[in-house]
Tab-separated table of C-alpha atoms in Angstrom:
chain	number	residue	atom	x	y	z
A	1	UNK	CA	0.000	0.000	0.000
A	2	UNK	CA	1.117	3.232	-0.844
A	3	UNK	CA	0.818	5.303	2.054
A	4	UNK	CA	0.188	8.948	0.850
A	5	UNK	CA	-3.092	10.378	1.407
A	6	UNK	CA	-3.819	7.003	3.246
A	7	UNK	CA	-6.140	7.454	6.374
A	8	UNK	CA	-4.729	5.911	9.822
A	9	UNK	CA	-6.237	5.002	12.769
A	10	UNK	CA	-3.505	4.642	15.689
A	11	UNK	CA	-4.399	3.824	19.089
A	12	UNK	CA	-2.002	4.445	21.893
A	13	UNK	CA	-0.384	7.287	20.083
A	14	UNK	CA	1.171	9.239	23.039
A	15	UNK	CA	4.491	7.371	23.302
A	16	UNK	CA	6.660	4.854	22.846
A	17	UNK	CA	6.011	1.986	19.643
A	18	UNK	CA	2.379	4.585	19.206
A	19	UNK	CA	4.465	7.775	19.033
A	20	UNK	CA	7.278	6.682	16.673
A	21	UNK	CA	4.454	4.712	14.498
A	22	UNK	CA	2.362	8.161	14.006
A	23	UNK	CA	5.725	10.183	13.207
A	24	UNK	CA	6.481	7.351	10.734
A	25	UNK	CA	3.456	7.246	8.946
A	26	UNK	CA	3.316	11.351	8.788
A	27	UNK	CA	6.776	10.762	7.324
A	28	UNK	CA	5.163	8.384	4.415
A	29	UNK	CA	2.472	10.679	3.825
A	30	UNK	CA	-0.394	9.336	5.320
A	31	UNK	CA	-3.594	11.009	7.597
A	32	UNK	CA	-2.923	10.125	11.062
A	33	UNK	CA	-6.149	9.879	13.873
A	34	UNK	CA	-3.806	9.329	16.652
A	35	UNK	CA	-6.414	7.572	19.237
A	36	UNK	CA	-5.244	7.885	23.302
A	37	UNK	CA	-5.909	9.261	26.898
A	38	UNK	CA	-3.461	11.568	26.076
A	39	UNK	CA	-1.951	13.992	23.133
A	40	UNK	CA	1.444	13.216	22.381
A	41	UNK	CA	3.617	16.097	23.743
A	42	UNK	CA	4.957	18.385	20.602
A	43	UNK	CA	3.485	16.374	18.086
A	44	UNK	CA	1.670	19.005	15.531
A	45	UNK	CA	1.584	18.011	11.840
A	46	UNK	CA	-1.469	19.259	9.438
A	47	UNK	CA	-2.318	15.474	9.192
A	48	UNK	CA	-2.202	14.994	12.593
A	49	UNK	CA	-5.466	14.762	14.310
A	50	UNK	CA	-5.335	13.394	17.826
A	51	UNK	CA	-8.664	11.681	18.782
A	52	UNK	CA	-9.096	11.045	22.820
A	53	UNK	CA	-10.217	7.786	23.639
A	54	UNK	CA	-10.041	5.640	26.549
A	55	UNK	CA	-10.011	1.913	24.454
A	56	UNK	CA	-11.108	0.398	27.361
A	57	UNK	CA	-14.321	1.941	27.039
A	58	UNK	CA	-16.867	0.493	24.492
A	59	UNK	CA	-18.864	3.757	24.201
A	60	UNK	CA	-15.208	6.014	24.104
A	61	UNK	CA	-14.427	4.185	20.920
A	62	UNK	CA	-17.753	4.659	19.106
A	63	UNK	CA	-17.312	8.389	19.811
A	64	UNK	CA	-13.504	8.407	18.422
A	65	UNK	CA	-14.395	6.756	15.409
A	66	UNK	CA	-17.210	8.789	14.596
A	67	UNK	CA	-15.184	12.381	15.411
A	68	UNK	CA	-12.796	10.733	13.522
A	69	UNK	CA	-14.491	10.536	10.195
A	70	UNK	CA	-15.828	14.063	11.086
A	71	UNK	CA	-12.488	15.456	10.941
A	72	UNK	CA	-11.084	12.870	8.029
A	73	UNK	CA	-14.006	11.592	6.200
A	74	UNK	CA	-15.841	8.406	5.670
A	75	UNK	CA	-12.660	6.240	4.019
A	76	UNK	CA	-10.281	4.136	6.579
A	77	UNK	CA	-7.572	2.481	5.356
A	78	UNK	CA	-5.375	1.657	8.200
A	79	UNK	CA	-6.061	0.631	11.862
A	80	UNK	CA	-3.407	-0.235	14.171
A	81	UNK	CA	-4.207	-1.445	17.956
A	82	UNK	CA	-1.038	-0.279	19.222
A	83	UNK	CA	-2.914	0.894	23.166
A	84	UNK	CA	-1.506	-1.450	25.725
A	85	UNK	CA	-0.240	-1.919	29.395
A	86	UNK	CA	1.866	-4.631	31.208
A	87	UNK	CA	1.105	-5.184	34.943
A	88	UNK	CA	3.397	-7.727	36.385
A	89	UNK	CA	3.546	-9.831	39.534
A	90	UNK	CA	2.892	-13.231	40.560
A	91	UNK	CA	-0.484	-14.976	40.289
A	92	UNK	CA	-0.847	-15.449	43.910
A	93	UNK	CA	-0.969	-11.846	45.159
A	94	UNK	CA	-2.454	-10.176	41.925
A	95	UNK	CA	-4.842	-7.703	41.889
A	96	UNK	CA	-7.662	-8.380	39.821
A	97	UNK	CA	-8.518	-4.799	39.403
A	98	UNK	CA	-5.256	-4.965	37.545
A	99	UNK	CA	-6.223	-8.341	35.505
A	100	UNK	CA	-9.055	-6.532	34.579
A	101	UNK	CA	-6.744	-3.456	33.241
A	102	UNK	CA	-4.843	-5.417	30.844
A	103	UNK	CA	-7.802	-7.630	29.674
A	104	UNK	CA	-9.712	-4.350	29.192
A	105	UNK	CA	-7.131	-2.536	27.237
A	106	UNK	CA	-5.135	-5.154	25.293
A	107	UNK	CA	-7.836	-7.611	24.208
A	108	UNK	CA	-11.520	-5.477	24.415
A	109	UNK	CA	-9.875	-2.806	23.307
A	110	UNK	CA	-8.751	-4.177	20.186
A	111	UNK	CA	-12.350	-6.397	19.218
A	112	UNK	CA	-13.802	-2.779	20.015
A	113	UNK	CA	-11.901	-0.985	17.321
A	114	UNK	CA	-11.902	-3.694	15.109
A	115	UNK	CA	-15.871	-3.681	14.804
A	116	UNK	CA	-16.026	-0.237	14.497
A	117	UNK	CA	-13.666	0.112	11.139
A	118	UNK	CA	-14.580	-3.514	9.906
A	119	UNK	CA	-17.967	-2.565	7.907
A	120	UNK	CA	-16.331	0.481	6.142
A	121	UNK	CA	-13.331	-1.483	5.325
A	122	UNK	CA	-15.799	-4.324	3.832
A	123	UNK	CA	-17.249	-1.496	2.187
A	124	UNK	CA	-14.539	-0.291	0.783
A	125	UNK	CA	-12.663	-4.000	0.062
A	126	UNK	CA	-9.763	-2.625	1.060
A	127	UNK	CA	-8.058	-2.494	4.524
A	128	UNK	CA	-5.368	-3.430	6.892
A	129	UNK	CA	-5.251	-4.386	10.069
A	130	UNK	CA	-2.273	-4.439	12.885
A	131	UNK	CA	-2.710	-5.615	15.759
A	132	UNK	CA	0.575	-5.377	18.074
A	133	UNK	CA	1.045	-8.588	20.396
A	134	UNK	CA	4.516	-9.698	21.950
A	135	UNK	CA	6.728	-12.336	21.813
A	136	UNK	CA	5.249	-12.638	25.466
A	137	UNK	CA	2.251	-13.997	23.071
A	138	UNK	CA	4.052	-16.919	22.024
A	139	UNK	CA	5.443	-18.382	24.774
A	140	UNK	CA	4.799	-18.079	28.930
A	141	UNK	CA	6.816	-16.256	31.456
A	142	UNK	CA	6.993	-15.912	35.121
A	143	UNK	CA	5.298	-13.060	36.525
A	144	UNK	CA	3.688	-12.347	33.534
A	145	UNK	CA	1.020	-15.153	33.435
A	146	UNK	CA	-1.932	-11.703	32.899
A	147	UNK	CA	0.201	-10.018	30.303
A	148	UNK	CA	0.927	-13.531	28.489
A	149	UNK	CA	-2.546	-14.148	28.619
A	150	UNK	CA	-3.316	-11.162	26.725
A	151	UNK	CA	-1.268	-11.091	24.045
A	152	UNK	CA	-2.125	-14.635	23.549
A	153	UNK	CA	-5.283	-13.883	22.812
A	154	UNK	CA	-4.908	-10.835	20.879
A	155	UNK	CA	-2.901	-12.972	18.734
A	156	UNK	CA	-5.693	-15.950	18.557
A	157	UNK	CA	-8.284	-13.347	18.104
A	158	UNK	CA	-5.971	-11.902	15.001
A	159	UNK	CA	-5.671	-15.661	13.663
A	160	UNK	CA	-9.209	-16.018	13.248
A	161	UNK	CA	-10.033	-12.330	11.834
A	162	UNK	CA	-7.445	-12.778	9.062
A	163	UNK	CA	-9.362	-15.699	7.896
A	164	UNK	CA	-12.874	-14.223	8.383
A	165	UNK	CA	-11.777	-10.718	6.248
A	166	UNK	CA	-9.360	-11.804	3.825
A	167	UNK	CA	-12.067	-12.102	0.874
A	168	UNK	CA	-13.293	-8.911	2.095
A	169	UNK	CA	-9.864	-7.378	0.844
A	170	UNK	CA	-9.062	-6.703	4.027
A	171	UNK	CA	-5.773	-7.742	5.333
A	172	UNK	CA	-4.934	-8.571	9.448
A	173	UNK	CA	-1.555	-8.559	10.862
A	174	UNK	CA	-0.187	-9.461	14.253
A	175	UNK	CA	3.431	-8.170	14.781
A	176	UNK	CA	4.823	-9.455	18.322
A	177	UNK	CA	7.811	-7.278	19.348
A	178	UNK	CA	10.549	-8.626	22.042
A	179	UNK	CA	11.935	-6.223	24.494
A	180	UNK	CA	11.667	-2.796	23.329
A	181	UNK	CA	13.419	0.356	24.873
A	182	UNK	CA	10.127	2.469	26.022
A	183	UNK	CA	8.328	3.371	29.081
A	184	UNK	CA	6.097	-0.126	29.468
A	185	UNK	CA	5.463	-0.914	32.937
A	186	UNK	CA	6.695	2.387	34.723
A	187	UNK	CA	10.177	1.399	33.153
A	188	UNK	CA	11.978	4.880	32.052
A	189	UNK	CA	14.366	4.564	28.883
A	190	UNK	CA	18.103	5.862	29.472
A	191	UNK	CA	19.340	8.557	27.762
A	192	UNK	CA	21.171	6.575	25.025
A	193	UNK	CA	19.554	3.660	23.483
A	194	UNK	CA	19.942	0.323	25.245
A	195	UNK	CA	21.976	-1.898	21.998
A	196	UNK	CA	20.400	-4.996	23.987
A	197	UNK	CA	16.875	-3.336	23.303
A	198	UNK	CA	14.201	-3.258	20.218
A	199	UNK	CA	13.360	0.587	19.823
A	200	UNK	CA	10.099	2.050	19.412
A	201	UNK	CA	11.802	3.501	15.849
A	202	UNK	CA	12.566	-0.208	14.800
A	203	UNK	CA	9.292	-1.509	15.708
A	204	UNK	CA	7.476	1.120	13.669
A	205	UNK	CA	9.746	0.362	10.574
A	206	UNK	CA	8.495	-2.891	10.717
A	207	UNK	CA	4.949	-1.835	10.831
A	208	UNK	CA	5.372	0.635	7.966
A	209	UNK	CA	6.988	-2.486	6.402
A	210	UNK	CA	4.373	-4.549	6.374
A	211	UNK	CA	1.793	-1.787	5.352
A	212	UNK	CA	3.975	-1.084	2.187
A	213	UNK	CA	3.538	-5.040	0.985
A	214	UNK	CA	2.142	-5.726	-2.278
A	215	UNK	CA	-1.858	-5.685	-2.863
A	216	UNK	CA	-1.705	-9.513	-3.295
A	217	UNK	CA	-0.025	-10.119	-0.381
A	218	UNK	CA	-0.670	-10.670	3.416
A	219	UNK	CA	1.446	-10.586	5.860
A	220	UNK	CA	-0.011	-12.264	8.619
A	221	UNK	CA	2.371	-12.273	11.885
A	222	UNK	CA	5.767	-10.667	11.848
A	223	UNK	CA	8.062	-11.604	15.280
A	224	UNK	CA	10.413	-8.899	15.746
A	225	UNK	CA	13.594	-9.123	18.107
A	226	UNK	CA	16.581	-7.083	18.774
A	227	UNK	CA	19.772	-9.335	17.355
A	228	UNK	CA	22.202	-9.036	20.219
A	229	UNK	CA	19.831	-9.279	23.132
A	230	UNK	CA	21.899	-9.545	27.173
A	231	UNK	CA	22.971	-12.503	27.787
């Protein structure tokens, strides 16, 4: 897809993988509805429209998409459920208000946004879909049993959307970054780049690559990892 003049729907856009996604896209030419609880700080671009929106909230996202197409029209071409938060501890003495957080914003978030650009995008028979998991998707780790659980399903629920749209033209990717430099779970990035760390820059270079792919083809899970990760 050539993204000029292409509309985008970004959730989490304030920082981090959301931030250097929007700024990449912009870069590419494309419409950007930057979707979040909060504007990204010094972003301003004339095809930057930041949207607020809580994805956690069913109601929240019908109102974002429809100020959205107020402000960019009736065409989307791109959505990508970037929003997401990592609460970690061990099973025993977890909070389920916190379960409920992550559940909430990584998995009902993203069906939520999903059925609200689907029937345009059928309408259109054209669209793409990204959906960003983790690596912490594809296998279990300590700690992290609500996060894994997630991301998991995020990527089972992408599985079975790819197959449900593809005739639709529509296509559904689920790109599952490793450890990336940003500030996920209260974690502050250093002044340089960590080497041992993904950053948000390469993540969003693989989600621009991926949007760029040929009209025939779909993409439909990318795993993305830094090359010389601490040993």
């Amino acid at each position: 897809m050539n993204l000029t003049g292409k509309i985008v729907i970004l959730t989490g856009v304030s920082k981090g993988i959301g931030r250097a996604t929007a700024e990449a896209l912009l870069a590419q030419g494309a419409v950007v509805a930057g979707w979040g609880r909060t504007a990204p700080e010094g972003l301003q671009h004339e095809r930057f429209h930041f949207i607020a929106c809580d994805v956690r909230e069913e109601v929240a996202v019908q109102e974002a998409y429809v100020n959205t197409r107020r402000k960019v029209g009736e065409e989307i071409h791109v959505l990508i459920n970037n929003a997401g938060v990592g609460i970690m501890g061990a099973v025993d003495g977890f909070a389920a208000d916190d379960w409920r957080t992550m559940f909430d914003t990584n998995v009902h978030g993203t069906f939520y946004c999903c059925r609200a650009v689907l029937p345009q995008m059928k309408k259109q028979q054209l669209g793409h879909i990204i959906n960003v998991a983790s690596l912490a998707g594809t296998v279990g780790s300590e700690t992290m049993a609500g996060y894994c659980a997630t991301k998991f399903a995020v990527r089972g629920f992408s599985q079975a959307l790819f197959k449900e749209v593809r005739h639709d033209g529509i296509k559904v990717t689920c790109v599952n970054p490793g450890s990336v430099e940003t500030n996920f779970n209260g974690a502050t990035p250093g002044a340089a780049p960590n080497p041992h760390k993904l950053q948000p820059e390469d993540v969003a270079a693989t989600i621009l690559h991926t949007l760029e792919s040929p009209a025939g083809v779909l993409v439909s899970e990318v795993e993305v990892r830094p090359l010389q990760p601490r040993k």
